[in-house]
């Protein structure tokens, strides 16, 4: 058994990252300013000139986008229940109605067919999730959105660096990234909007800072504070430079991080192939580069001899951390109580929600770390199969 604890995620922080943050701390300007603008510019350059706006979290960016699109009471927003609660909470807080679509059982991605079937006269937006770094099938999804005149907001919280049919996510349409510490690159907390919709970007930029036409950066550069006007009531959701500079420093290593995650995933898959009852989430069949944000497996109790919760407990006892991405939103207490109609209507979502578990995956892991996880899974399963 391992003597040290292996967390399921850990940010990869280099000495250059630390020095970049220290330099900003010493610079005399730590809130939103030149470093935030540099992070936005660097991602924009990577995405062939997309409009990029940084904010305090992926959740904050989604909130700003829903506000900018004026989604509210009477509107429906289509999204999977197999997502992080933040998106559905925000739709609900806007007074709009979340409409859940089931996911594909193997890839856990929403399908164009399910989305099309859920569209009504009240649909205003569709939020597909590029789950664990795999892109959804965007050509048909975009075509459906276009035909029905609804906005497509790609939840790319897991998918920075992912590409679909040769185009990096965020390089076309509208996508939202998270920079939370478990994500592929981080700013501590933070989020990014990448869009080809200039009006949306302008409005999100304004809404993230009190609705003022000038943001904190402009105020410093141009000294416009006293006269900057509120164009519409906005939030305070800007990304400070002391956070942004970490993301800027990390962005240089994004491809190396993904390559390492890819190698670790391949090693996991090779080992898991001979473990009955533990199966990784499948990759999509369309052309893509997978972002490899999470290493998710499904635990099949009838074959594994234990359920997901038991496996997670046993791995924890073996000094191995795991995660759960996610318990389906409609199974959370509030949604069960207030949107009970979804129970039983999303079979693939519920199937996965009961079985998934995220194994440790981060670039600084060693191959031996992967082997120790595989060994501990084998040991846990062997134990369960010994007759009492
Ligand atoms: C699918 C998904 N959407 C949105 C978010 C929200 O991102 P953040 O934590 O940066 O607010 C997350 C965060 O984990 C997520 O996993």
mmCIF file of C-alpha atoms and ligand atoms in Angstrom:
data_model
loop_
_atom_site.group_PDB
_atom_site.id
_atom_site.type_symbol
_atom_site.label_atom_id
_atom_site.label_comp_id
_atom_site.label_asym_id
_atom_site.label_seq_id
_atom_site.Cartn_x
_atom_site.Cartn_y
_atom_site.Cartn_z
ATOM 1 C CA UNK A 1 0.000 0.000 0.000
ATOM 2 C CA UNK A 2 1.132 3.572 -0.659
ATOM 3 C CA UNK A 3 2.620 5.356 2.318
ATOM 4 C CA UNK A 4 1.871 8.829 0.891
ATOM 5 C CA UNK A 5 -1.590 10.072 -0.110
ATOM 6 C CA UNK A 6 -2.194 10.433 -3.863
ATOM 7 C CA UNK A 7 -4.838 13.117 -4.437
ATOM 8 C CA UNK A 8 -7.158 12.774 -7.427
ATOM 9 C CA UNK A 9 -5.958 16.164 -8.719
ATOM 10 C CA UNK A 10 -3.114 18.543 -7.953
ATOM 11 C CA UNK A 11 -2.134 21.699 -9.836
ATOM 12 C CA UNK A 12 1.258 21.611 -11.478
ATOM 13 C CA UNK A 13 3.001 24.745 -10.213
ATOM 14 C CA UNK A 14 6.490 25.488 -11.550
ATOM 15 C CA UNK A 15 9.100 27.852 -10.145
ATOM 16 C CA UNK A 16 8.310 30.154 -13.124
ATOM 17 C CA UNK A 17 4.643 30.199 -12.081
ATOM 18 C CA UNK A 18 5.641 31.173 -8.538
ATOM 19 C CA UNK A 19 8.011 33.891 -9.735
ATOM 20 C CA UNK A 20 5.342 35.305 -12.066
ATOM 21 C CA UNK A 21 2.903 35.622 -9.146
ATOM 22 C CA UNK A 22 5.581 37.059 -6.849
ATOM 23 C CA UNK A 23 6.488 39.652 -9.473
ATOM 24 C CA UNK A 24 2.850 40.725 -9.720
ATOM 25 C CA UNK A 25 2.558 40.898 -5.930
ATOM 26 C CA UNK A 26 5.593 43.194 -5.878
ATOM 27 C CA UNK A 27 4.408 45.304 -8.804
ATOM 28 C CA UNK A 28 2.010 47.511 -6.882
ATOM 29 C CA UNK A 29 -1.005 46.416 -8.988
ATOM 30 C CA UNK A 30 -2.654 43.131 -8.007
ATOM 31 C CA UNK A 31 -6.266 43.470 -9.133
ATOM 32 C CA UNK A 32 -7.464 43.333 -12.742
ATOM 33 C CA UNK A 33 -4.960 45.037 -15.041
ATOM 34 C CA UNK A 34 -2.228 44.274 -17.528
ATOM 35 C CA UNK A 35 -1.824 40.591 -16.546
ATOM 36 C CA UNK A 36 -5.517 39.865 -16.988
ATOM 37 C CA UNK A 37 -5.385 41.579 -20.374
ATOM 38 C CA UNK A 38 -2.269 39.552 -21.251
ATOM 39 C CA UNK A 39 -4.008 36.277 -20.343
ATOM 40 C CA UNK A 40 -7.001 37.237 -22.487
ATOM 41 C CA UNK A 41 -4.657 38.201 -25.339
ATOM 42 C CA UNK A 42 -2.652 34.974 -25.112
ATOM 43 C CA UNK A 43 -5.743 32.763 -25.283
ATOM 44 C CA UNK A 44 -7.166 34.910 -28.074
ATOM 45 C CA UNK A 45 -3.944 34.438 -30.067
ATOM 46 C CA UNK A 46 -4.152 30.676 -29.527
ATOM 47 C CA UNK A 47 -7.769 30.737 -30.715
ATOM 48 C CA UNK A 48 -7.081 32.702 -33.906
ATOM 49 C CA UNK A 49 -8.363 36.007 -32.628
ATOM 50 C CA UNK A 50 -11.463 34.946 -30.654
ATOM 51 C CA UNK A 51 -12.831 37.540 -28.247
ATOM 52 C CA UNK A 52 -11.670 36.481 -24.778
ATOM 53 C CA UNK A 53 -12.954 37.827 -21.468
ATOM 54 C CA UNK A 54 -11.652 36.626 -18.094
ATOM 55 C CA UNK A 55 -13.743 36.574 -14.925
ATOM 56 C CA UNK A 56 -13.659 35.333 -11.356
ATOM 57 C CA UNK A 57 -14.717 31.721 -12.133
ATOM 58 C CA UNK A 58 -16.274 29.602 -14.849
ATOM 59 C CA UNK A 59 -19.536 30.003 -12.950
ATOM 60 C CA UNK A 60 -19.163 33.802 -13.030
ATOM 61 C CA UNK A 61 -18.576 33.728 -16.806
ATOM 62 C CA UNK A 62 -21.688 31.571 -17.326
ATOM 63 C CA UNK A 63 -23.702 33.933 -15.106
ATOM 64 C CA UNK A 64 -22.509 36.941 -17.116
ATOM 65 C CA UNK A 65 -23.330 35.222 -20.425
ATOM 66 C CA UNK A 66 -26.842 34.256 -19.318
ATOM 67 C CA UNK A 67 -27.404 37.859 -18.182
ATOM 68 C CA UNK A 68 -25.959 39.289 -21.396
ATOM 69 C CA UNK A 69 -28.312 37.064 -23.416
ATOM 70 C CA UNK A 70 -31.182 38.283 -21.191
ATOM 71 C CA UNK A 71 -32.280 34.754 -20.392
ATOM 72 C CA UNK A 72 -35.045 34.928 -17.814
ATOM 73 C CA UNK A 73 -38.560 33.888 -16.783
ATOM 74 C CA UNK A 74 -40.442 31.985 -19.483
ATOM 75 C CA UNK A 75 -37.236 30.846 -21.195
ATOM 76 C CA UNK A 76 -35.983 27.272 -21.399
ATOM 77 C CA UNK A 77 -32.320 26.286 -21.461
ATOM 78 C CA UNK A 78 -31.336 22.795 -22.601
ATOM 79 C CA UNK A 79 -28.415 21.152 -20.811
ATOM 80 C CA UNK A 80 -27.489 17.724 -19.492
ATOM 81 C CA UNK A 81 -28.184 16.851 -15.869
ATOM 82 C CA UNK A 82 -24.763 15.186 -15.971
ATOM 83 C CA UNK A 83 -22.944 18.454 -15.357
ATOM 84 C CA UNK A 84 -21.695 20.551 -12.499
ATOM 85 C CA UNK A 85 -24.558 22.065 -10.471
ATOM 86 C CA UNK A 86 -23.404 25.625 -11.138
ATOM 87 C CA UNK A 87 -24.903 25.809 -14.638
ATOM 88 C CA UNK A 88 -28.311 24.565 -13.591
ATOM 89 C CA UNK A 89 -28.290 26.734 -10.471
ATOM 90 C CA UNK A 90 -27.642 29.793 -12.638
ATOM 91 C CA UNK A 91 -30.427 28.959 -15.093
ATOM 92 C CA UNK A 92 -32.759 28.528 -12.124
ATOM 93 C CA UNK A 93 -31.582 31.728 -10.463
ATOM 94 C CA UNK A 94 -32.336 33.628 -13.685
ATOM 95 C CA UNK A 95 -35.936 32.452 -13.327
ATOM 96 C CA UNK A 96 -35.589 30.346 -16.494
ATOM 97 C CA UNK A 97 -36.337 26.619 -16.755
ATOM 98 C CA UNK A 98 -33.579 24.031 -17.151
ATOM 99 C CA UNK A 99 -34.567 21.304 -19.603
ATOM 100 C CA UNK A 100 -32.422 18.223 -19.134
ATOM 101 C CA UNK A 101 -31.300 15.970 -21.969
ATOM 102 C CA UNK A 102 -29.885 12.514 -21.481
ATOM 103 C CA UNK A 103 -26.276 11.717 -22.394
ATOM 104 C CA UNK A 104 -24.828 8.891 -24.444
ATOM 105 C CA UNK A 105 -24.263 5.989 -22.076
ATOM 106 C CA UNK A 106 -20.654 5.352 -23.174
ATOM 107 C CA UNK A 107 -19.209 8.814 -23.871
ATOM 108 C CA UNK A 108 -21.419 10.723 -21.411
ATOM 109 C CA UNK A 109 -21.819 13.480 -24.023
ATOM 110 C CA UNK A 110 -25.136 15.036 -25.047
ATOM 111 C CA UNK A 111 -26.349 13.950 -28.476
ATOM 112 C CA UNK A 112 -27.723 16.162 -31.273
ATOM 113 C CA UNK A 113 -30.836 13.934 -31.398
ATOM 114 C CA UNK A 114 -31.665 14.467 -27.722
ATOM 115 C CA UNK A 115 -31.125 18.216 -28.066
ATOM 116 C CA UNK A 116 -33.347 18.488 -31.129
ATOM 117 C CA UNK A 117 -36.119 16.514 -29.407
ATOM 118 C CA UNK A 118 -36.026 18.882 -26.408
ATOM 119 C CA UNK A 119 -36.357 22.148 -28.382
ATOM 120 C CA UNK A 120 -39.612 24.053 -27.951
ATOM 121 C CA UNK A 121 -40.840 27.570 -28.776
ATOM 122 C CA UNK A 122 -39.463 28.680 -25.433
ATOM 123 C CA UNK A 123 -35.909 27.380 -25.894
ATOM 124 C CA UNK A 124 -33.401 30.257 -25.748
ATOM 125 C CA UNK A 125 -30.117 28.413 -25.334
ATOM 126 C CA UNK A 126 -28.415 25.042 -25.435
ATOM 127 C CA UNK A 127 -25.451 24.326 -23.143
ATOM 128 C CA UNK A 128 -23.603 21.184 -24.272
ATOM 129 C CA UNK A 129 -20.839 20.028 -21.911
ATOM 130 C CA UNK A 130 -17.494 18.885 -23.317
ATOM 131 C CA UNK A 131 -17.414 16.310 -20.598
ATOM 132 C CA UNK A 132 -14.014 15.389 -19.084
ATOM 133 C CA UNK A 133 -12.277 17.072 -22.044
ATOM 134 C CA UNK A 134 -14.052 15.238 -24.904
ATOM 135 C CA UNK A 135 -15.813 17.524 -27.393
ATOM 136 C CA UNK A 136 -19.513 17.062 -28.145
ATOM 137 C CA UNK A 137 -20.463 16.542 -31.790
ATOM 138 C CA UNK A 138 -20.605 20.251 -32.546
ATOM 139 C CA UNK A 139 -21.385 20.349 -36.310
ATOM 140 C CA UNK A 140 -24.911 18.895 -35.909
ATOM 141 C CA UNK A 141 -25.448 20.648 -32.559
ATOM 142 C CA UNK A 142 -24.581 24.045 -34.086
ATOM 143 C CA UNK A 143 -26.799 23.308 -37.089
ATOM 144 C CA UNK A 144 -29.760 22.518 -34.806
ATOM 145 C CA UNK A 145 -29.193 25.708 -32.812
ATOM 146 C CA UNK A 146 -28.986 27.756 -35.994
ATOM 147 C CA UNK A 147 -32.143 26.222 -37.473
ATOM 148 C CA UNK A 148 -34.127 26.973 -34.325
ATOM 149 C CA UNK A 149 -32.519 30.364 -33.617
ATOM 150 C CA UNK A 150 -31.208 29.413 -30.192
ATOM 151 C CA UNK A 151 -27.866 30.351 -28.676
ATOM 152 C CA UNK A 152 -25.236 27.636 -28.184
ATOM 153 C CA UNK A 153 -23.032 28.145 -25.107
ATOM 154 C CA UNK A 154 -20.390 25.423 -24.952
ATOM 155 C CA UNK A 155 -19.528 24.454 -21.396
ATOM 156 C CA UNK A 156 -15.823 23.881 -21.902
ATOM 157 C CA UNK A 157 -14.968 23.983 -18.197
ATOM 158 C CA UNK A 158 -13.142 20.662 -18.749
ATOM 159 C CA UNK A 159 -11.944 21.344 -22.256
ATOM 160 C CA UNK A 160 -9.246 23.982 -22.547
ATOM 161 C CA UNK A 161 -6.944 22.723 -25.322
ATOM 162 C CA UNK A 162 -9.545 20.269 -26.654
ATOM 163 C CA UNK A 163 -10.268 20.411 -30.362
ATOM 164 C CA UNK A 164 -13.181 19.261 -32.490
ATOM 165 C CA UNK A 165 -12.680 18.471 -36.175
ATOM 166 C CA UNK A 166 -9.407 20.386 -36.240
ATOM 167 C CA UNK A 167 -10.633 23.546 -34.484
ATOM 168 C CA UNK A 168 -9.757 24.228 -30.864
ATOM 169 C CA UNK A 169 -12.770 24.670 -28.585
ATOM 170 C CA UNK A 170 -13.386 28.403 -28.239
ATOM 171 C CA UNK A 171 -12.069 29.076 -31.756
ATOM 172 C CA UNK A 172 -15.623 29.005 -33.144
ATOM 173 C CA UNK A 173 -18.914 29.921 -31.452
ATOM 174 C CA UNK A 174 -19.068 30.632 -27.712
ATOM 175 C CA UNK A 175 -17.290 28.592 -25.039
ATOM 176 C CA UNK A 176 -16.680 28.946 -21.322
ATOM 177 C CA UNK A 177 -13.557 27.618 -19.586
ATOM 178 C CA UNK A 178 -12.891 27.082 -15.889
ATOM 179 C CA UNK A 179 -9.513 27.793 -14.311
ATOM 180 C CA UNK A 180 -10.291 26.104 -10.984
ATOM 181 C CA UNK A 181 -7.249 24.334 -9.403
ATOM 182 C CA UNK A 182 -8.297 20.871 -10.596
ATOM 183 C CA UNK A 183 -8.516 22.061 -14.203
ATOM 184 C CA UNK A 184 -5.775 21.568 -16.793
ATOM 185 C CA UNK A 185 -4.457 25.102 -16.220
ATOM 186 C CA UNK A 186 -5.400 27.231 -13.248
ATOM 187 C CA UNK A 187 -5.524 30.753 -11.864
ATOM 188 C CA UNK A 188 -6.493 29.533 -8.366
ATOM 189 C CA UNK A 189 -10.079 30.434 -9.228
ATOM 190 C CA UNK A 190 -11.043 31.935 -12.547
ATOM 191 C CA UNK A 191 -12.877 31.508 -15.814
ATOM 192 C CA UNK A 192 -12.638 32.580 -19.453
ATOM 193 C CA UNK A 193 -15.145 33.334 -22.164
ATOM 194 C CA UNK A 194 -14.017 32.757 -25.761
ATOM 195 C CA UNK A 195 -16.468 33.859 -28.432
ATOM 196 C CA UNK A 196 -16.782 35.029 -32.007
ATOM 197 C CA UNK A 197 -19.722 37.209 -30.944
ATOM 198 C CA UNK A 198 -18.289 40.696 -30.419
ATOM 199 C CA UNK A 199 -21.491 42.113 -28.943
ATOM 200 C CA UNK A 200 -21.643 39.328 -26.383
ATOM 201 C CA UNK A 201 -17.990 39.854 -25.414
ATOM 202 C CA UNK A 202 -18.508 43.608 -25.031
ATOM 203 C CA UNK A 203 -21.536 43.156 -22.830
ATOM 204 C CA UNK A 204 -19.943 40.433 -20.673
ATOM 205 C CA UNK A 205 -16.881 42.658 -20.183
ATOM 206 C CA UNK A 206 -19.115 45.484 -19.018
ATOM 207 C CA UNK A 207 -21.309 43.302 -16.797
ATOM 208 C CA UNK A 208 -18.292 41.769 -15.059
ATOM 209 C CA UNK A 209 -17.363 45.169 -13.610
ATOM 210 C CA UNK A 210 -20.429 46.993 -12.283
ATOM 211 C CA UNK A 211 -21.772 47.664 -15.768
ATOM 212 C CA UNK A 212 -19.196 50.413 -16.227
ATOM 213 C CA UNK A 213 -17.943 51.047 -19.737
ATOM 214 C CA UNK A 214 -14.382 51.054 -18.340
ATOM 215 C CA UNK A 215 -13.029 48.110 -16.343
ATOM 216 C CA UNK A 216 -10.364 48.259 -13.619
ATOM 217 C CA UNK A 217 -7.625 48.046 -16.215
ATOM 218 C CA UNK A 218 -8.940 50.997 -18.172
ATOM 219 C CA UNK A 219 -9.297 52.955 -14.987
ATOM 220 C CA UNK A 220 -5.631 52.459 -14.202
ATOM 221 C CA UNK A 221 -4.444 53.130 -17.721
ATOM 222 C CA UNK A 222 -6.589 56.110 -18.512
ATOM 223 C CA UNK A 223 -7.575 57.497 -15.130
ATOM 224 C CA UNK A 224 -11.239 57.518 -16.123
ATOM 225 C CA UNK A 225 -12.624 56.361 -12.760
ATOM 226 C CA UNK A 226 -14.446 59.458 -11.679
ATOM 227 C CA UNK A 227 -16.399 59.803 -14.898
ATOM 228 C CA UNK A 228 -16.931 56.191 -15.972
ATOM 229 C CA UNK A 229 -20.651 55.673 -16.412
ATOM 230 C CA UNK A 230 -22.840 52.709 -15.511
ATOM 231 C CA UNK A 231 -24.365 51.598 -18.842
ATOM 232 C CA UNK A 232 -26.421 48.935 -17.064
ATOM 233 C CA UNK A 233 -26.296 47.444 -13.562
ATOM 234 C CA UNK A 234 -23.510 44.845 -13.462
ATOM 235 C CA UNK A 235 -21.652 42.519 -11.116
ATOM 236 C CA UNK A 236 -18.210 42.562 -9.540
ATOM 237 C CA UNK A 237 -16.766 39.399 -11.102
ATOM 238 C CA UNK A 238 -13.393 40.472 -12.486
ATOM 239 C CA UNK A 239 -10.235 38.334 -12.368
ATOM 240 C CA UNK A 240 -7.387 39.913 -10.357
ATOM 241 C CA UNK A 241 -3.924 40.129 -11.928
ATOM 242 C CA UNK A 242 -2.408 38.068 -9.104
ATOM 243 C CA UNK A 243 -4.591 35.181 -10.319
ATOM 244 C CA UNK A 244 -4.429 35.921 -14.033
ATOM 245 C CA UNK A 245 -0.642 35.922 -14.125
ATOM 246 C CA UNK A 246 -0.602 32.305 -12.899
ATOM 247 C CA UNK A 247 -2.877 31.282 -15.792
ATOM 248 C CA UNK A 248 -0.724 33.228 -18.241
ATOM 249 C CA UNK A 249 2.362 31.414 -17.041
ATOM 250 C CA UNK A 250 0.565 28.041 -17.166
ATOM 251 C CA UNK A 251 -0.881 28.563 -20.643
ATOM 252 C CA UNK A 252 2.626 28.054 -22.088
ATOM 253 C CA UNK A 253 2.542 24.484 -20.752
ATOM 254 C CA UNK A 254 -1.054 23.617 -21.731
ATOM 255 C CA UNK A 255 -0.053 21.292 -24.575
ATOM 256 C CA UNK A 256 2.616 19.585 -22.480
ATOM 257 C CA UNK A 257 0.055 19.095 -19.685
ATOM 258 C CA UNK A 258 -2.424 17.503 -22.096
ATOM 259 C CA UNK A 259 0.258 15.244 -23.602
ATOM 260 C CA UNK A 260 1.224 13.999 -20.158
ATOM 261 C CA UNK A 261 -2.435 13.457 -19.203
ATOM 262 C CA UNK A 262 -2.879 11.540 -22.444
ATOM 263 C CA UNK A 263 0.048 9.230 -21.643
ATOM 264 C CA UNK A 264 -1.248 8.624 -18.102
ATOM 265 C CA UNK A 265 -4.718 7.883 -19.489
ATOM 266 C CA UNK A 266 -3.285 5.354 -21.955
ATOM 267 C CA UNK A 267 -1.470 3.606 -19.099
ATOM 268 C CA UNK A 268 -4.669 3.484 -17.037
ATOM 269 C CA UNK A 269 -6.628 2.086 -19.970
ATOM 270 C CA UNK A 270 -4.095 -0.610 -20.662
ATOM 271 C CA UNK A 271 -4.249 -1.756 -17.042
ATOM 272 C CA UNK A 272 -8.034 -1.466 -16.760
ATOM 273 C CA UNK A 273 -8.565 -3.635 -19.851
ATOM 274 C CA UNK A 274 -7.997 -6.729 -17.733
ATOM 275 C CA UNK A 275 -10.033 -5.611 -14.694
ATOM 276 C CA UNK A 276 -13.571 -6.892 -14.929
ATOM 277 C CA UNK A 277 -16.279 -4.486 -13.775
ATOM 278 C CA UNK A 278 -14.293 -1.224 -14.079
ATOM 279 C CA UNK A 279 -14.688 0.465 -17.466
ATOM 280 C CA UNK A 280 -13.399 3.860 -18.605
ATOM 281 C CA UNK A 281 -15.694 6.370 -20.290
ATOM 282 C CA UNK A 282 -15.404 5.920 -24.080
ATOM 283 C CA UNK A 283 -13.822 8.515 -26.372
ATOM 284 C CA UNK A 284 -16.023 9.989 -29.111
ATOM 285 C CA UNK A 285 -15.676 8.593 -32.635
ATOM 286 C CA UNK A 286 -15.445 11.979 -34.427
ATOM 287 C CA UNK A 287 -12.125 13.689 -35.134
ATOM 288 C CA UNK A 288 -10.897 15.397 -31.995
ATOM 289 C CA UNK A 289 -8.065 16.111 -29.622
ATOM 290 C CA UNK A 290 -9.128 15.050 -26.145
ATOM 291 C CA UNK A 291 -8.272 17.448 -23.323
ATOM 292 C CA UNK A 292 -7.958 14.508 -20.862
ATOM 293 C CA UNK A 293 -9.220 16.564 -17.963
ATOM 294 C CA UNK A 294 -10.579 13.603 -15.955
ATOM 295 C CA UNK A 295 -9.965 9.860 -15.840
ATOM 296 C CA UNK A 296 -13.458 8.558 -15.239
ATOM 297 C CA UNK A 297 -14.399 4.914 -14.783
ATOM 298 C CA UNK A 298 -17.718 3.202 -14.194
ATOM 299 C CA UNK A 299 -17.975 0.569 -11.472
ATOM 300 C CA UNK A 300 -20.390 -2.222 -12.414
ATOM 301 C CA UNK A 301 -21.384 -3.791 -9.069
ATOM 302 C CA UNK A 302 -22.509 -7.113 -10.542
ATOM 303 C CA UNK A 303 -19.042 -7.667 -12.007
ATOM 304 C CA UNK A 304 -16.815 -5.736 -9.591
ATOM 305 C CA UNK A 305 -18.398 -7.244 -6.491
ATOM 306 C CA UNK A 306 -18.804 -3.791 -4.955
ATOM 307 C CA UNK A 307 -20.426 -0.492 -5.812
ATOM 308 C CA UNK A 308 -18.751 2.810 -6.641
ATOM 309 C CA UNK A 309 -18.990 4.202 -3.102
ATOM 310 C CA UNK A 310 -17.330 1.095 -1.680
ATOM 311 C CA UNK A 311 -14.506 1.280 -4.231
ATOM 312 C CA UNK A 312 -13.939 4.958 -3.373
ATOM 313 C CA UNK A 313 -13.811 4.068 0.341
ATOM 314 C CA UNK A 314 -11.343 1.264 -0.248
ATOM 315 C CA UNK A 315 -9.094 3.430 -2.411
ATOM 316 C CA UNK A 316 -9.124 6.095 0.275
ATOM 317 C CA UNK A 317 -8.047 3.459 2.820
ATOM 318 C CA UNK A 318 -5.244 2.627 0.385
ATOM 319 C CA UNK A 319 -4.139 6.307 0.412
ATOM 320 C CA UNK A 320 -5.651 7.126 -2.985
ATOM 321 C CA UNK A 321 -8.017 10.041 -3.531
ATOM 322 C CA UNK A 322 -10.898 9.876 -5.988
ATOM 323 C CA UNK A 323 -13.537 12.310 -7.246
ATOM 324 C CA UNK A 324 -17.126 12.122 -8.455
ATOM 325 C CA UNK A 325 -17.940 14.103 -11.610
ATOM 326 C CA UNK A 326 -20.855 14.229 -11.182
ATOM 327 C CA UNK A 327 -23.895 13.237 -9.211
ATOM 328 C CA UNK A 328 -26.605 14.094 -11.756
ATOM 329 C CA UNK A 329 -28.033 17.510 -10.923
ATOM 330 C CA UNK A 330 -31.643 16.271 -10.869
ATOM 331 C CA UNK A 331 -30.717 13.854 -8.067
ATOM 332 C CA UNK A 332 -29.555 16.646 -5.731
ATOM 333 C CA UNK A 333 -31.965 17.368 -2.866
ATOM 334 C CA UNK A 334 -33.291 20.711 -4.091
ATOM 335 C CA UNK A 335 -33.836 19.529 -7.658
ATOM 336 C CA UNK A 336 -35.384 16.256 -6.496
ATOM 337 C CA UNK A 337 -37.827 18.273 -4.366
ATOM 338 C CA UNK A 338 -38.547 21.004 -6.907
ATOM 339 C CA UNK A 339 -38.158 19.274 -10.277
ATOM 340 C CA UNK A 340 -39.284 15.761 -9.431
ATOM 341 C CA UNK A 341 -40.515 15.198 -12.990
ATOM 342 C CA UNK A 342 -36.964 14.327 -14.134
ATOM 343 C CA UNK A 343 -36.556 11.282 -11.926
ATOM 344 C CA UNK A 344 -36.387 8.143 -14.126
ATOM 345 C CA UNK A 345 -36.479 10.117 -17.399
ATOM 346 C CA UNK A 346 -32.710 10.229 -17.963
ATOM 347 C CA UNK A 347 -31.663 6.564 -17.863
ATOM 348 C CA UNK A 348 -28.093 6.917 -19.174
ATOM 349 C CA UNK A 349 -27.462 9.859 -16.853
ATOM 350 C CA UNK A 350 -28.747 7.953 -13.821
ATOM 351 C CA UNK A 351 -26.826 4.831 -14.854
ATOM 352 C CA UNK A 352 -23.586 6.812 -14.889
ATOM 353 C CA UNK A 353 -24.389 8.973 -11.884
ATOM 354 C CA UNK A 354 -24.608 5.773 -9.800
ATOM 355 C CA UNK A 355 -21.393 4.250 -11.157
ATOM 356 C CA UNK A 356 -18.794 6.886 -12.033
ATOM 357 C CA UNK A 357 -15.663 7.702 -10.132
ATOM 358 C CA UNK A 358 -12.675 9.864 -11.126
ATOM 359 C CA UNK A 359 -9.248 8.316 -10.616
ATOM 360 C CA UNK A 360 -6.154 10.449 -9.906
ATOM 361 C CA UNK A 361 -4.965 12.313 -13.000
ATOM 362 C CA UNK A 362 -2.559 15.241 -13.026
ATOM 363 C CA UNK A 363 0.627 15.941 -15.001
ATOM 364 C CA UNK A 364 3.060 15.541 -12.098
ATOM 365 C CA UNK A 365 1.870 11.976 -11.433
ATOM 366 C CA UNK A 366 4.372 9.262 -12.225
ATOM 367 C CA UNK A 367 3.724 6.071 -14.159
ATOM 368 C CA UNK A 368 4.265 4.262 -10.846
ATOM 369 C CA UNK A 369 1.430 6.309 -9.335
ATOM 370 C CA UNK A 370 -0.901 4.974 -12.031
ATOM 371 C CA UNK A 371 0.330 1.443 -11.374
ATOM 372 C CA UNK A 372 -0.320 1.857 -7.644
ATOM 373 C CA UNK A 373 -3.921 2.928 -8.375
ATOM 374 C CA UNK A 374 -4.413 -0.081 -10.640
ATOM 375 C CA UNK A 375 -2.882 -2.405 -8.037
ATOM 376 C CA UNK A 376 -5.143 -0.980 -5.337
ATOM 377 C CA UNK A 377 -8.225 -1.445 -7.519
ATOM 378 C CA UNK A 378 -7.222 -5.054 -8.203
ATOM 379 C CA UNK A 379 -6.633 -5.653 -4.488
ATOM 380 C CA UNK A 380 -9.984 -4.090 -3.528
ATOM 381 C CA UNK A 381 -11.857 -6.206 -6.067
ATOM 382 C CA UNK A 382 -10.002 -9.408 -5.138
ATOM 383 C CA UNK A 383 -10.918 -8.817 -1.494
ATOM 384 C CA UNK A 384 -14.591 -8.397 -2.382
ATOM 385 C CA UNK A 385 -14.586 -11.664 -4.297
ATOM 386 C CA UNK A 386 -13.226 -13.752 -1.392
ATOM 387 C CA UNK A 387 -16.222 -15.661 0.069
ATOM 388 C CA UNK A 388 -17.012 -14.631 3.656
HETATM 389 C C1 LIG B 1 -18.905 21.134 -16.276
HETATM 390 C C2 LIG B 1 -18.593 22.342 -15.438
HETATM 391 N N1 LIG B 1 -19.188 23.504 -15.705
HETATM 392 C C3 LIG B 1 -18.933 24.616 -15.007
HETATM 393 C C4 LIG B 1 -18.046 24.602 -13.946
HETATM 394 C C5 LIG B 1 -17.840 25.849 -13.165
HETATM 395 O O1 LIG B 1 -16.503 26.295 -13.130
HETATM 396 P P1 LIG B 1 -15.919 27.075 -11.881
HETATM 397 O O2 LIG B 1 -15.642 26.094 -10.794
HETATM 398 O O3 LIG B 1 -14.668 27.721 -12.394
HETATM 399 O O4 LIG B 1 -16.929 28.072 -11.458
HETATM 400 C C6 LIG B 1 -17.393 23.425 -13.615
HETATM 401 C C7 LIG B 1 -16.458 23.375 -12.515
HETATM 402 O O5 LIG B 1 -15.928 22.359 -12.137
HETATM 403 C C8 LIG B 1 -17.676 22.247 -14.372
HETATM 404 O O6 LIG B 1 -17.087 21.086 -14.085
#
